Structure formats: C-alpha cells, structure tokens
mmCIF file of C-alpha atoms in Angstrom:
data_model
loop_
_atom_site.group_PDB
_atom_site.id
_atom_site.type_symbol
_atom_site.label_atom_id
_atom_site.label_comp_id
_atom_site.label_asym_id
_atom_site.label_seq_id
_atom_site.Cartn_x
_atom_site.Cartn_y
_atom_site.Cartn_z
ATOM 1 C CA MET U 12 -76.259 -142.984 -37.651
ATOM 2 C CA ARG U 13 -79.605 -143.055 -39.465
ATOM 3 C CA ALA U 14 -79.707 -146.834 -39.382
ATOM 4 C CA ALA U 15 -78.755 -146.970 -35.696
ATOM 5 C CA LEU U 16 -81.461 -144.448 -34.809
ATOM 6 C CA ALA U 17 -84.060 -146.308 -36.877
ATOM 7 C CA ALA U 18 -83.171 -149.509 -35.020
ATOM 8 C CA ILE U 19 -84.661 -147.923 -31.863
ATOM 9 C CA THR U 20 -88.050 -147.409 -33.501
ATOM 10 C CA ASP U 21 -87.802 -150.763 -35.298
ATOM 11 C CA ALA U 22 -87.517 -152.278 -31.807
ATOM 12 C CA GLY U 23 -90.831 -150.676 -30.778
ATOM 13 C CA MET U 24 -90.252 -147.097 -29.625
ATOM 14 C CA PRO U 25 -92.879 -144.842 -31.259
ATOM 15 C CA GLY U 26 -90.430 -142.037 -31.974
ATOM 16 C CA VAL U 27 -86.874 -140.889 -31.294
ATOM 17 C CA PHE U 28 -84.706 -137.941 -32.271
ATOM 18 C CA ALA U 29 -81.091 -137.042 -31.624
ATOM 19 C CA GLU U 30 -78.255 -134.616 -32.193
ATOM 20 C CA VAL U 31 -74.639 -135.787 -32.409
ATOM 21 C CA ARG U 32 -71.705 -133.357 -32.438
ATOM 22 C CA ASP U 33 -68.039 -133.999 -33.163
ATOM 23 C CA GLY U 34 -66.039 -130.811 -32.945
ATOM 24 C CA ARG U 35 -67.661 -128.441 -35.446
ATOM 25 C CA ALA U 36 -69.589 -131.189 -37.249
ATOM 26 C CA THR U 37 -73.226 -131.742 -36.301
ATOM 27 C CA TRP U 38 -75.653 -134.507 -37.283
ATOM 28 C CA ARG U 39 -79.358 -134.464 -36.455
ATOM 29 C CA GLY U 40 -81.863 -137.192 -37.098
ATOM 30 C CA ALA U 41 -85.307 -138.482 -36.229
ATOM 31 C CA SER U 42 -87.203 -141.720 -36.662
ATOM 32 C CA GLY U 43 -90.759 -142.832 -36.062
ATOM 33 C CA VAL U 44 -93.813 -140.821 -35.158
ATOM 34 C CA ALA U 45 -94.673 -138.037 -32.730
ATOM 35 C CA ASP U 46 -98.345 -139.035 -32.665
ATOM 36 C CA VAL U 47 -99.325 -142.671 -33.073
ATOM 37 C CA ALA U 48 -102.909 -141.773 -33.990
ATOM 38 C CA THR U 49 -102.162 -139.342 -36.808
ATOM 39 C CA GLY U 50 -98.758 -140.620 -37.907
ATOM 40 C CA ARG U 51 -97.243 -137.142 -37.534
ATOM 41 C CA PRO U 52 -93.507 -137.714 -38.008
ATOM 42 C CA MET U 53 -90.899 -137.099 -35.362
ATOM 43 C CA ARG U 54 -88.586 -134.139 -36.007
ATOM 44 C CA PRO U 55 -85.049 -133.523 -34.716
ATOM 45 C CA ASP U 56 -85.846 -129.955 -33.577
ATOM 46 C CA PHE U 57 -88.664 -130.886 -31.186
ATOM 47 C CA ARG U 58 -88.778 -129.720 -27.591
ATOM 48 C CA GLN U 59 -88.947 -132.365 -24.882
ATOM 49 C CA ARG U 60 -89.418 -132.685 -21.141
ATOM 50 C CA VAL U 61 -85.891 -133.669 -20.089
ATOM 51 C CA GLY U 62 -86.572 -134.605 -16.471
ATOM 52 C CA SER U 63 -83.575 -135.054 -14.221
ATOM 53 C CA ILE U 64 -81.142 -133.426 -16.637
ATOM 54 C CA THR U 65 -82.504 -130.359 -14.819
ATOM 55 C CA LYS U 66 -80.285 -131.406 -11.908
ATOM 56 C CA THR U 67 -77.078 -130.616 -13.799
ATOM 57 C CA PHE U 68 -78.293 -127.054 -14.385
ATOM 58 C CA VAL U 69 -79.124 -126.630 -10.687
ATOM 59 C CA SER U 70 -75.783 -128.043 -9.590
ATOM 60 C CA THR U 71 -73.924 -125.782 -12.022
ATOM 61 C CA ALA U 72 -75.614 -122.677 -10.609
ATOM 62 C CA LEU U 73 -74.754 -123.717 -7.054
ATOM 63 C CA LEU U 74 -71.142 -124.441 -8.003
ATOM 64 C CA GLN U 75 -70.927 -120.964 -9.475
ATOM 65 C CA LEU U 76 -71.896 -119.699 -6.014
ATOM 66 C CA VAL U 77 -69.119 -121.862 -4.569
ATOM 67 C CA GLY U 78 -66.680 -120.168 -6.931
ATOM 68 C CA GLU U 79 -67.988 -116.777 -5.797
ATOM 69 C CA GLY U 80 -67.333 -117.661 -2.156
ATOM 70 C CA ARG U 81 -71.017 -117.618 -1.233
ATOM 71 C CA LEU U 82 -71.421 -121.354 -0.602
ATOM 72 C CA SER U 83 -69.305 -124.166 0.813
ATOM 73 C CA LEU U 84 -69.848 -127.693 -0.468
ATOM 74 C CA ASP U 85 -68.813 -129.304 2.798
ATOM 75 C CA ALA U 86 -70.679 -126.940 5.093
ATOM 76 C CA PRO U 87 -73.657 -128.367 6.988
ATOM 77 C CA LEU U 88 -76.830 -127.771 5.029
ATOM 78 C CA ARG U 89 -78.301 -126.551 8.332
ATOM 79 C CA ARG U 90 -76.172 -123.402 7.990
ATOM 80 C CA TYR U 91 -78.273 -122.359 4.986
ATOM 81 C CA LEU U 92 -81.622 -124.124 5.501
ATOM 82 C CA PRO U 93 -81.943 -124.495 9.284
ATOM 83 C CA ALA U 94 -85.629 -125.393 9.227
ATOM 84 C CA LEU U 95 -85.262 -128.213 6.693
ATOM 85 C CA ALA U 96 -81.787 -129.740 6.953
ATOM 86 C CA PRO U 97 -81.323 -133.074 8.758
ATOM 87 C CA ASP U 98 -78.347 -133.395 11.071
ATOM 88 C CA GLY U 99 -75.100 -134.342 9.369
ATOM 89 C CA VAL U 100 -76.141 -133.531 5.793
ATOM 90 C CA THR U 101 -73.821 -131.290 3.769
ATOM 91 C CA VAL U 102 -74.392 -129.467 0.493
ATOM 92 C CA ARG U 103 -72.125 -131.955 -1.299
ATOM 93 C CA MET U 104 -74.269 -134.847 -0.070
ATOM 94 C CA LEU U 105 -77.356 -133.294 -1.646
ATOM 95 C CA LEU U 106 -75.707 -132.910 -5.044
ATOM 96 C CA SER U 107 -74.141 -136.396 -5.012
ATOM 97 C CA HIS U 108 -77.229 -138.243 -3.679
ATOM 98 C CA THR U 109 -75.338 -139.419 -0.608
ATOM 99 C CA SER U 110 -77.447 -137.523 1.942
ATOM 100 C CA GLY U 111 -79.646 -140.480 2.840
ATOM 101 C CA ILE U 112 -82.739 -138.287 2.423
ATOM 102 C CA SER U 113 -85.606 -140.284 0.962
ATOM 103 C CA ASP U 114 -87.518 -139.497 -2.220
ATOM 104 C CA TYR U 115 -91.064 -138.151 -2.327
ATOM 105 C CA ASP U 116 -92.323 -139.308 -5.713
ATOM 106 C CA HIS U 117 -93.250 -142.782 -4.497
ATOM 107 C CA VAL U 118 -95.642 -141.022 -2.101
ATOM 108 C CA LEU U 119 -97.206 -138.796 -4.776
ATOM 109 C CA PHE U 120 -97.431 -141.581 -7.338
ATOM 110 C CA ALA U 121 -98.305 -144.505 -5.081
ATOM 111 C CA THR U 122 -101.442 -145.272 -7.109
ATOM 112 C CA LEU U 123 -102.743 -144.884 -10.646
ATOM 113 C CA GLU U 124 -105.164 -142.303 -9.285
ATOM 114 C CA GLY U 125 -102.190 -140.305 -7.996
ATOM 115 C CA ILE U 126 -100.516 -140.358 -11.418
ATOM 116 C CA GLU U 127 -103.679 -138.887 -12.956
ATOM 117 C CA LYS U 128 -104.316 -136.485 -10.054
ATOM 118 C CA TYR U 129 -100.996 -134.663 -10.374
ATOM 119 C CA ARG U 130 -101.510 -134.075 -14.083
ATOM 120 C CA HIS U 131 -103.401 -130.900 -13.092
ATOM 121 C CA THR U 132 -102.335 -130.421 -9.451
ATOM 122 C CA THR U 133 -99.749 -127.903 -8.262
ATOM 123 C CA VAL U 134 -97.369 -129.008 -5.504
ATOM 124 C CA ARG U 135 -95.169 -126.397 -3.828
ATOM 125 C CA PRO U 136 -91.436 -127.038 -3.268
ATOM 126 C CA LEU U 137 -91.724 -126.863 0.523
ATOM 127 C CA GLU U 138 -94.430 -129.522 0.426
ATOM 128 C CA LEU U 139 -92.241 -131.775 -1.727
ATOM 129 C CA ALA U 140 -89.312 -131.295 0.649
ATOM 130 C CA ARG U 141 -91.395 -132.072 3.713
ATOM 131 C CA ILE U 142 -92.829 -135.236 2.160
ATOM 132 C CA GLY U 143 -89.338 -136.514 1.371
ATOM 133 C CA LEU U 144 -87.968 -135.566 4.765
ATOM 134 C CA SER U 145 -90.877 -137.324 6.479
ATOM 135 C CA GLN U 146 -89.909 -140.672 4.941
ATOM 136 C CA PRO U 147 -87.401 -143.000 6.621
ATOM 137 C CA PRO U 148 -83.856 -142.180 5.464
ATOM 138 C CA THR U 149 -82.256 -144.545 2.995
ATOM 139 C CA ASN U 150 -78.940 -144.551 4.865
ATOM 140 C CA PRO U 151 -76.943 -142.315 7.225
ATOM 141 C CA PRO U 152 -75.653 -139.017 5.798
ATOM 142 C CA GLY U 153 -72.513 -139.562 3.764
ATOM 143 C CA GLY U 154 -73.365 -143.199 3.138
ATOM 144 C CA PRO U 155 -73.665 -144.902 -0.240
ATOM 145 C CA TYR U 156 -75.321 -143.353 -3.265
ATOM 146 C CA ALA U 157 -79.140 -143.401 -3.171
ATOM 147 C CA TYR U 158 -80.980 -141.341 -5.799
ATOM 148 C CA SER U 159 -83.574 -138.950 -4.380
ATOM 149 C CA ASN U 160 -85.425 -136.068 -6.002
ATOM 150 C CA THR U 161 -85.804 -134.493 -2.552
ATOM 151 C CA ASN U 162 -82.090 -133.667 -2.645
ATOM 152 C CA PHE U 163 -82.604 -131.334 -5.587
ATOM 153 C CA VAL U 164 -85.766 -129.771 -4.256
ATOM 154 C CA LEU U 165 -83.625 -128.794 -1.271
ATOM 155 C CA ALA U 166 -80.869 -127.687 -3.665
ATOM 156 C CA GLY U 167 -83.378 -125.426 -5.412
ATOM 157 C CA LEU U 168 -84.498 -123.956 -2.094
ATOM 158 C CA LEU U 169 -80.834 -123.410 -1.213
ATOM 159 C CA LEU U 170 -80.275 -121.552 -4.483
ATOM 160 C CA GLU U 171 -83.246 -119.315 -3.703
ATOM 161 C CA ARG U 172 -82.075 -118.667 -0.153
ATOM 162 C CA LEU U 173 -78.603 -117.605 -1.275
ATOM 163 C CA THR U 174 -79.626 -115.453 -4.236
ATOM 164 C CA GLY U 175 -82.971 -114.066 -3.125
ATOM 165 C CA ARG U 176 -84.460 -114.951 -6.531
ATOM 166 C CA PRO U 177 -86.671 -117.808 -7.780
ATOM 167 C CA ALA U 178 -84.496 -120.763 -8.757
ATOM 168 C CA ALA U 179 -85.796 -120.867 -12.335
ATOM 169 C CA ARG U 180 -85.076 -117.170 -12.817
ATOM 170 C CA GLU U 181 -81.582 -117.510 -11.351
ATOM 171 C CA ILE U 182 -80.675 -120.440 -13.609
ATOM 172 C CA SER U 183 -82.047 -118.550 -16.602
ATOM 173 C CA ARG U 184 -79.916 -115.528 -15.640
ATOM 174 C CA ARG U 185 -76.744 -117.520 -15.051
ATOM 175 C CA ILE U 186 -76.976 -120.237 -17.732
ATOM 176 C CA LEU U 187 -79.865 -120.160 -20.207
ATOM 177 C CA ARG U 188 -79.549 -116.568 -21.411
ATOM 178 C CA PRO U 189 -75.717 -116.353 -21.498
ATOM 179 C CA LEU U 190 -75.574 -119.544 -23.586
ATOM 180 C CA GLY U 191 -78.455 -118.544 -25.846
ATOM 181 C CA LEU U 192 -80.541 -121.604 -24.965
ATOM 182 C CA ARG U 193 -83.695 -120.161 -26.512
ATOM 183 C CA ASP U 194 -85.609 -123.445 -26.586
ATOM 184 C CA THR U 195 -84.933 -124.295 -22.940
ATOM 185 C CA TYR U 196 -87.267 -123.088 -20.210
ATOM 186 C CA PHE U 197 -88.914 -123.897 -16.897
ATOM 187 C CA PRO U 198 -92.662 -124.379 -17.476
ATOM 188 C CA GLY U 199 -93.669 -123.833 -13.850
ATOM 189 C CA THR U 200 -97.302 -124.863 -13.448
ATOM 190 C CA ALA U 201 -98.141 -124.582 -17.174
ATOM 191 C CA THR U 202 -99.270 -128.030 -18.301
ATOM 192 C CA ARG U 203 -98.551 -127.805 -22.029
ATOM 193 C CA ILE U 204 -95.159 -127.781 -23.734
ATOM 194 C CA GLU U 205 -94.618 -124.575 -25.714
ATOM 195 C CA GLY U 206 -93.565 -124.959 -29.336
ATOM 196 C CA PRO U 207 -93.260 -128.061 -31.524
ATOM 197 C CA HIS U 208 -93.084 -131.319 -29.585
ATOM 198 C CA SER U 209 -94.060 -134.953 -29.591
ATOM 199 C CA LEU U 210 -96.745 -136.578 -27.529
ATOM 200 C CA GLY U 211 -95.352 -138.602 -24.622
ATOM 201 C CA TYR U 212 -96.632 -142.132 -24.095
ATOM 202 C CA VAL U 213 -96.922 -144.557 -21.207
ATOM 203 C CA PRO U 214 -98.208 -148.123 -21.774
ATOM 204 C CA TRP U 215 -101.229 -148.079 -19.484
ATOM 205 C CA VAL U 216 -102.644 -150.977 -17.513
ATOM 206 C CA ASP U 217 -105.340 -151.530 -20.163
ATOM 207 C CA ALA U 218 -102.622 -152.169 -22.794
ATOM 208 C CA THR U 219 -103.218 -148.821 -24.535
ATOM 209 C CA LEU U 220 -100.716 -146.002 -25.003
ATOM 210 C CA ARG U 221 -101.749 -143.061 -22.838
ATOM 211 C CA ASP U 222 -100.469 -139.583 -23.678
ATOM 212 C CA PHE U 223 -98.845 -137.680 -20.784
ATOM 213 C CA SER U 224 -97.541 -134.701 -22.751
ATOM 214 C CA VAL U 225 -99.975 -132.454 -20.840
ATOM 215 C CA TYR U 226 -98.793 -132.464 -17.229
ATOM 216 C CA ASN U 227 -98.160 -130.037 -14.363
ATOM 217 C CA MET U 228 -94.457 -130.489 -13.661
ATOM 218 C CA SER U 229 -94.489 -128.699 -10.307
ATOM 219 C CA TRP U 230 -94.116 -132.156 -8.742
ATOM 220 C CA ALA U 231 -90.564 -132.271 -10.124
ATOM 221 C CA TRP U 232 -89.527 -128.596 -9.790
ATOM 222 C CA MET U 233 -85.701 -128.301 -9.650
ATOM 223 C CA ALA U 234 -85.400 -132.088 -9.670
ATOM 224 C CA GLY U 235 -86.843 -132.412 -13.185
ATOM 225 C CA GLU U 236 -89.042 -129.603 -14.524
ATOM 226 C CA LEU U 237 -86.989 -128.429 -17.511
ATOM 227 C CA VAL U 238 -88.069 -128.452 -21.176
ATOM 228 C CA SER U 239 -85.258 -128.364 -23.751
ATOM 229 C CA THR U 240 -84.010 -129.623 -27.114
ATOM 230 C CA THR U 241 -81.181 -131.940 -28.072
ATOM 231 C CA ALA U 242 -79.300 -128.978 -29.587
ATOM 232 C CA ASP U 243 -79.627 -126.849 -26.445
ATOM 233 C CA LEU U 244 -78.545 -129.691 -24.183
ATOM 234 C CA ASN U 245 -75.465 -130.338 -26.289
ATOM 235 C CA ARG U 246 -74.651 -126.634 -26.188
ATOM 236 C CA PHE U 247 -75.034 -126.588 -22.398
ATOM 237 C CA TYR U 248 -72.854 -129.636 -21.740
ATOM 238 C CA ARG U 249 -70.156 -128.478 -24.155
ATOM 239 C CA ALA U 250 -70.000 -125.151 -22.314
ATOM 240 C CA LEU U 251 -69.954 -126.918 -18.948
ATOM 241 C CA LEU U 252 -67.307 -129.545 -19.746
ATOM 242 C CA GLY U 253 -65.283 -127.035 -21.754
ATOM 243 C CA GLY U 254 -64.911 -124.715 -18.754
ATOM 244 C CA ARG U 255 -67.160 -121.835 -19.833
ATOM 245 C CA LEU U 256 -69.576 -122.110 -16.893
ATOM 246 C CA LEU U 257 -67.332 -123.164 -13.986
ATOM 247 C CA ARG U 258 -63.768 -122.500 -12.887
ATOM 248 C CA PRO U 259 -61.446 -125.546 -13.020
ATOM 249 C CA ALA U 260 -61.689 -126.066 -9.246
ATOM 250 C CA GLU U 261 -65.489 -126.264 -9.234
ATOM 251 C CA LEU U 262 -65.628 -128.407 -12.386
ATOM 252 C CA ALA U 263 -63.193 -130.808 -10.719
ATOM 253 C CA GLN U 264 -65.537 -131.007 -7.723
ATOM 254 C CA MET U 265 -68.415 -131.799 -10.065
ATOM 255 C CA ARG U 266 -66.385 -134.699 -11.501
ATOM 256 C CA ARG U 267 -65.592 -136.208 -8.083
ATOM 257 C CA THR U 268 -67.705 -139.344 -8.235
ATOM 258 C CA VAL U 269 -69.012 -142.162 -6.074
ATOM 259 C CA PRO U 270 -70.074 -145.559 -7.417
ATOM 260 C CA VAL U 271 -73.760 -145.900 -8.204
ATOM 261 C CA ASP U 272 -73.411 -149.568 -7.272
ATOM 262 C CA PRO U 273 -70.716 -150.139 -4.604
ATOM 263 C CA THR U 274 -70.217 -153.684 -5.892
ATOM 264 C CA GLN U 275 -69.175 -152.260 -9.293
ATOM 265 C CA PRO U 276 -66.690 -149.455 -8.556
ATOM 266 C CA ASP U 277 -65.608 -149.365 -12.217
ATOM 267 C CA GLY U 278 -69.175 -149.004 -13.497
ATOM 268 C CA MET U 279 -71.394 -145.932 -13.568
ATOM 269 C CA ARG U 280 -70.306 -143.269 -11.090
ATOM 270 C CA TYR U 281 -72.124 -140.150 -9.895
ATOM 271 C CA GLY U 282 -70.580 -136.750 -9.218
ATOM 272 C CA LEU U 283 -72.419 -133.519 -8.439
ATOM 273 C CA ALA U 284 -75.337 -134.054 -10.835
ATOM 274 C CA LEU U 285 -72.894 -135.255 -13.490
ATOM 275 C CA TYR U 286 -72.234 -138.950 -13.970
ATOM 276 C CA SER U 287 -69.731 -141.035 -15.862
ATOM 277 C CA LEU U 288 -70.835 -144.072 -17.866
ATOM 278 C CA PRO U 289 -68.155 -146.433 -19.201
ATOM 279 C CA LEU U 290 -68.918 -147.753 -22.685
ATOM 280 C CA PRO U 291 -66.671 -149.843 -24.940
ATOM 281 C CA GLY U 292 -63.842 -147.616 -26.106
ATOM 282 C CA VAL U 293 -65.227 -144.418 -24.575
ATOM 283 C CA LEU U 294 -66.262 -142.857 -21.279
ATOM 284 C CA GLY U 295 -69.403 -140.749 -21.445
ATOM 285 C CA TRP U 296 -70.185 -137.883 -19.074
ATOM 286 C CA GLY U 297 -73.666 -136.441 -18.633
ATOM 287 C CA HIS U 298 -77.086 -137.222 -17.207
ATOM 288 C CA ASP U 299 -80.422 -138.694 -18.182
ATOM 289 C CA GLY U 300 -84.004 -137.854 -17.377
ATOM 290 C CA VAL U 301 -87.253 -139.812 -17.195
ATOM 291 C CA VAL U 302 -90.699 -138.359 -16.648
ATOM 292 C CA LEU U 303 -94.087 -139.740 -17.593
ATOM 293 C CA GLY U 304 -94.005 -140.224 -21.361
ATOM 294 C CA TYR U 305 -90.474 -139.009 -22.068
ATOM 295 C CA GLN U 306 -86.881 -140.218 -21.727
ATOM 296 C CA THR U 307 -83.760 -138.221 -22.547
ATOM 297 C CA MET U 308 -80.086 -139.160 -22.433
ATOM 298 C CA SER U 309 -77.238 -136.673 -22.861
ATOM 299 C CA LEU U 310 -73.679 -138.086 -22.957
ATOM 300 C CA HIS U 311 -70.402 -136.368 -23.861
ATOM 301 C CA SER U 312 -66.674 -136.897 -24.038
ATOM 302 C CA ALA U 313 -64.702 -135.485 -21.118
ATOM 303 C CA ASP U 314 -63.863 -132.301 -23.024
ATOM 304 C CA GLY U 315 -67.358 -131.909 -24.471
ATOM 305 C CA ARG U 316 -66.256 -132.121 -28.107
ATOM 306 C CA ARG U 317 -67.941 -135.448 -28.942
ATOM 307 C CA GLN U 318 -71.594 -135.357 -27.905
ATOM 308 C CA VAL U 319 -74.896 -137.186 -28.209
ATOM 309 C CA THR U 320 -78.317 -136.276 -26.881
ATOM 310 C CA VAL U 321 -81.214 -138.623 -27.595
ATOM 311 C CA ALA U 322 -84.923 -138.130 -26.860
ATOM 312 C CA LEU U 323 -87.580 -140.863 -26.786
ATOM 313 C CA ASN U 324 -91.336 -140.367 -26.587
ATOM 314 C CA ALA U 325 -92.367 -143.293 -24.401
ATOM 315 C CA SER U 326 -91.454 -144.452 -20.893
ATOM 316 C CA HIS U 327 -92.334 -147.146 -18.356
ATOM 317 C CA TYR U 328 -92.446 -149.861 -21.014
ATOM 318 C CA GLY U 329 -89.791 -152.280 -19.811
ATOM 319 C CA ILE U 330 -90.787 -155.481 -18.033
ATOM 320 C CA PRO U 331 -88.225 -156.412 -15.344
ATOM 321 C CA GLY U 332 -86.325 -159.562 -16.181
ATOM 322 C CA GLN U 333 -87.507 -159.609 -19.802
ATOM 323 C CA PRO U 334 -85.441 -158.828 -22.913
ATOM 324 C CA ASP U 335 -85.641 -155.184 -23.963
ATOM 325 C CA PRO U 336 -84.819 -154.701 -27.658
ATOM 326 C CA ILE U 337 -85.368 -150.934 -27.393
ATOM 327 C CA ALA U 338 -82.708 -150.688 -24.698
ATOM 328 C CA ALA U 339 -80.331 -152.884 -26.692
ATOM 329 C CA ALA U 340 -80.715 -150.649 -29.751
ATOM 330 C CA MET U 341 -80.301 -147.567 -27.597
ATOM 331 C CA ILE U 342 -76.966 -148.646 -26.146
ATOM 332 C CA GLN U 343 -75.625 -149.408 -29.624
ATOM 333 C CA PHE U 344 -76.662 -145.939 -30.833
ATOM 334 C CA LEU U 345 -74.922 -144.279 -27.876
ATOM 335 C CA ILE U 346 -71.713 -146.237 -28.439
ATOM 336 C CA LEU U 347 -71.691 -145.405 -32.140
ATOM 337 C CA ALA U 348 -72.446 -141.722 -31.546
ATOM 338 C CA LEU U 349 -69.640 -141.318 -29.016
ATOM 339 C CA GLY U 350 -67.122 -143.111 -31.193
ATOM 340 C CA GLY U 351 -66.932 -146.264 -29.128
ATOM 341 C CA THR U 352 -66.804 -149.866 -30.272
ATOM 342 C CA ALA U 353 -70.236 -151.012 -31.417
ATOM 343 C CA GLY U 354 -71.602 -154.383 -32.458
ATOM 344 C CA THR U 355 -69.994 -157.724 -31.652
ATOM 345 C CA ALA U 356 -66.759 -156.118 -30.530
ATOM 346 C CA ALA U 357 -68.732 -154.289 -27.880
ATOM 347 C CA ALA U 358 -70.252 -157.510 -26.652
ATOM 348 C CA ARG U 359 -66.831 -159.127 -26.392
ATOM 349 C CA SER U 360 -65.479 -156.157 -24.436
ATOM 350 C CA GLY U 361 -68.139 -156.393 -21.750
ATOM 351 C CA ALA U 362 -70.453 -153.623 -22.960
ATOM 352 C CA PRO U 363 -73.757 -153.199 -21.197
ATOM 353 C CA SER U 364 -76.291 -155.487 -22.880
ATOM 354 C CA SER U 365 -78.981 -152.845 -22.573
ATOM 355 C CA TRP U 366 -79.459 -149.205 -21.695
ATOM 356 C CA ARG U 367 -81.235 -148.213 -18.520
ATOM 357 C CA PRO U 368 -81.689 -144.630 -17.359
ATOM 358 C CA LEU U 369 -80.194 -143.859 -13.993
ATOM 359 C CA THR U 370 -83.195 -141.745 -13.056
ATOM 360 C CA PRO U 371 -85.975 -143.736 -11.359
ATOM 361 C CA ALA U 372 -89.202 -143.559 -13.335
ATOM 362 C CA PRO U 373 -91.980 -141.775 -11.416
ATOM 363 C CA GLY U 374 -95.009 -143.967 -10.746
ATOM 364 C CA ARG U 375 -93.251 -147.173 -11.779
ATOM 365 C CA THR U 376 -94.502 -149.107 -8.753
ATOM 366 C CA ALA U 377 -98.087 -147.979 -9.241
ATOM 367 C CA LEU U 378 -98.047 -148.952 -12.900
ATOM 368 C CA GLY U 379 -96.578 -152.365 -12.205
ATOM 369 C CA VAL U 380 -96.057 -154.403 -15.352
ATOM 370 C CA PRO U 381 -97.303 -152.410 -18.340
ATOM 371 C CA GLY U 382 -99.747 -153.848 -20.839
ATOM 372 C CA SER U 383 -98.087 -156.644 -22.778
ATOM 373 C CA GLY U 384 -97.161 -155.656 -26.303
ATOM 374 C CA ALA U 385 -98.218 -152.016 -25.917
ATOM 375 C CA LEU U 386 -95.093 -150.814 -27.734
ATOM 376 C CA ALA U 387 -94.780 -153.724 -30.118
ATOM 377 C CA ARG U 388 -94.809 -153.032 -33.872
#
C-alpha cells in the first residue's frame, strides 16, 4: 500500500493521503508534501475539502425523509418547490442527475477573473438555483444522465423546506453527530479550513502552482461544500452501505442506477448520489469530489466492509488527450486497496487505463490547458 500510494506522488502529485479499511483492520498512509514551498509533509489525518461527496450526505438525509413518509421520490418537485421546479422534474431526477437542469458553475467560473472573484464572494443558494435554471436544459426531464450541481442546490432547498431547518444543521443532526464525525463540517462562508490540512494547488496559466485552500465555498453549498477526513468518510459510507442510516427499501432506491455513458451500460453507473465503478475483480460504490485545489475519491465494497478513501492536493492538471501518469497510478492504488486485480492482470482484463473523477472540475474551461510541467517532478 505504501508503495502504491508513493507512486501517485512519484508521478507528480504534490501530496496524497488515504485510509483503507478491511473489516476491523485499518491502514492509513500519506506521501509527498502539504506545502510545496516549505516541504511540510502530508499527513493521513488531514482535513480536506471533499466537494461533491457532499451530495451523498444530502441524498441520505432526503431518503430518510422518504422512509419517514414525508417525501416521495417520484412526486413532482413542483409539489415541494413550486416557485423553482421545472415542469416534469421529480425528486428522483434531481438525485440521479436525470432532470435535464443545467449547471451553474460554468457561469460563475467562465473566466479566470471569476475564479478569483468567488474566492471571497458569497453566493446564496437561491441565486445559484436561478442561474442554473436560467440556462438551456441539457435534455428533457427523465432523459439521460447529465451531471449538474444545480440539482443538489435544489435538493438542499427541498431539505430545508421539508424540515424547516438549515440544510447543514439538518444533516449534522441526522448524520454527522449520530455517527461521531467530529472532523466533518459545513464551513458556510468561512474561507479557511479549520484544523490541520494541506494547501490545495491548481496549475495556473503562468505555469506556477496557485494555492486555493482559502476559498468561500458558498458557490457549492449542498452540491459540494463539505470538509471531512478520510477516516470520517469511511465511517459514513460503512454506516450507509451497512444499513445504519437508511432502511433497506430506501438504500435499494439509492442503488438504482443509470449509465453515466449510455454507450457503456456496463461501465460507471449513477444512483441517488451513489455510483458504482467496475474495477478488475471488484465493484466499488461511492462518490468523488473535485473543487479548486483538491480531489477526493471514496470507494467501498457493496457491504461497506472493504473501503478506500484517497485525498489529493492538486486539481485541474490533466491535459486532454495526453498521458496522465498520476491518474494511472491512482487507478492502480484503488484496485489494490479494494482487493481487485492490479498490474498487468488488470490491463488484460480491460481495467480503466486511468482514473478520472466523475465530478466536473469547476473553472476547467476558463483555465484551459494548464501550464506545461507545473506538476512535474
């Protein structure tokens, strides 16, 4: 495990840390640096912005409401949010990204100036929702999968409408506190990560590494605001997949998936903020998250007993169409951690040649091709 984790930093990632669990056994490791200027080492207990993994927490809280008879997955969203819901969109469509509602982040982060502007700018959830709803739909409601953060801003507003409490407070009440996730929290408009953490790097257009660890995450809200640790995420997903957070009926609904790519029905599939990723010899369930400067992947066996959560401290570094040794090392680490078939056997079995997060990276279009060699060792 140590060698596989070090291969990620050997390939160019500044720093990475992970926790792997197999039943009662736990392994934690870290490689590389948390600060490229000072050489401060990465540590396995760091906190991290985990981006769209937030969506699984939101979906879990809403599915608890389904189990309590307070929400119907196949009811029109208009029943609950009449002023915001487009015709034909159901609650299930929000949580499975099949609503056809467009994203908003390409509007906020259309330029480099926008990426810098929102570092210290607060955006309210209603504004995010209205930006997304003002964009042309990606497809008719109930059509193919199309990832959109607007779906989970609306899901957060739905949670608030049904409970009468702020979404962050409700998720803390229902999930964070009962599970003892003491290092997991919603930062709101606070720009700095509380507690020990790494800097988060983006290769900037001038070929330098720019730190984005200080950022107002209101732009992501219930689509990606959460801060957590690898240990807390593993604890959450084990409780979820092991049936501690949802009744069997609601967990089964969460696992009802649609293909991410309709041309590859046996590839990655998305449920209700829980996806399945086939790897050689193992099927992983979980989610990933990408925000400026940070990437996190959390994958688990179907019963939650075999687990891996990995955190990286740089994003937006890949050049489309070019080899990505970091991604290649990452996929091998995930396969090894989950007990799959790594190495040449994986290649023969049709394993993915590289790892790519499902979550679209905010500001990717504005950044274009990052500075050549910015992550090279």
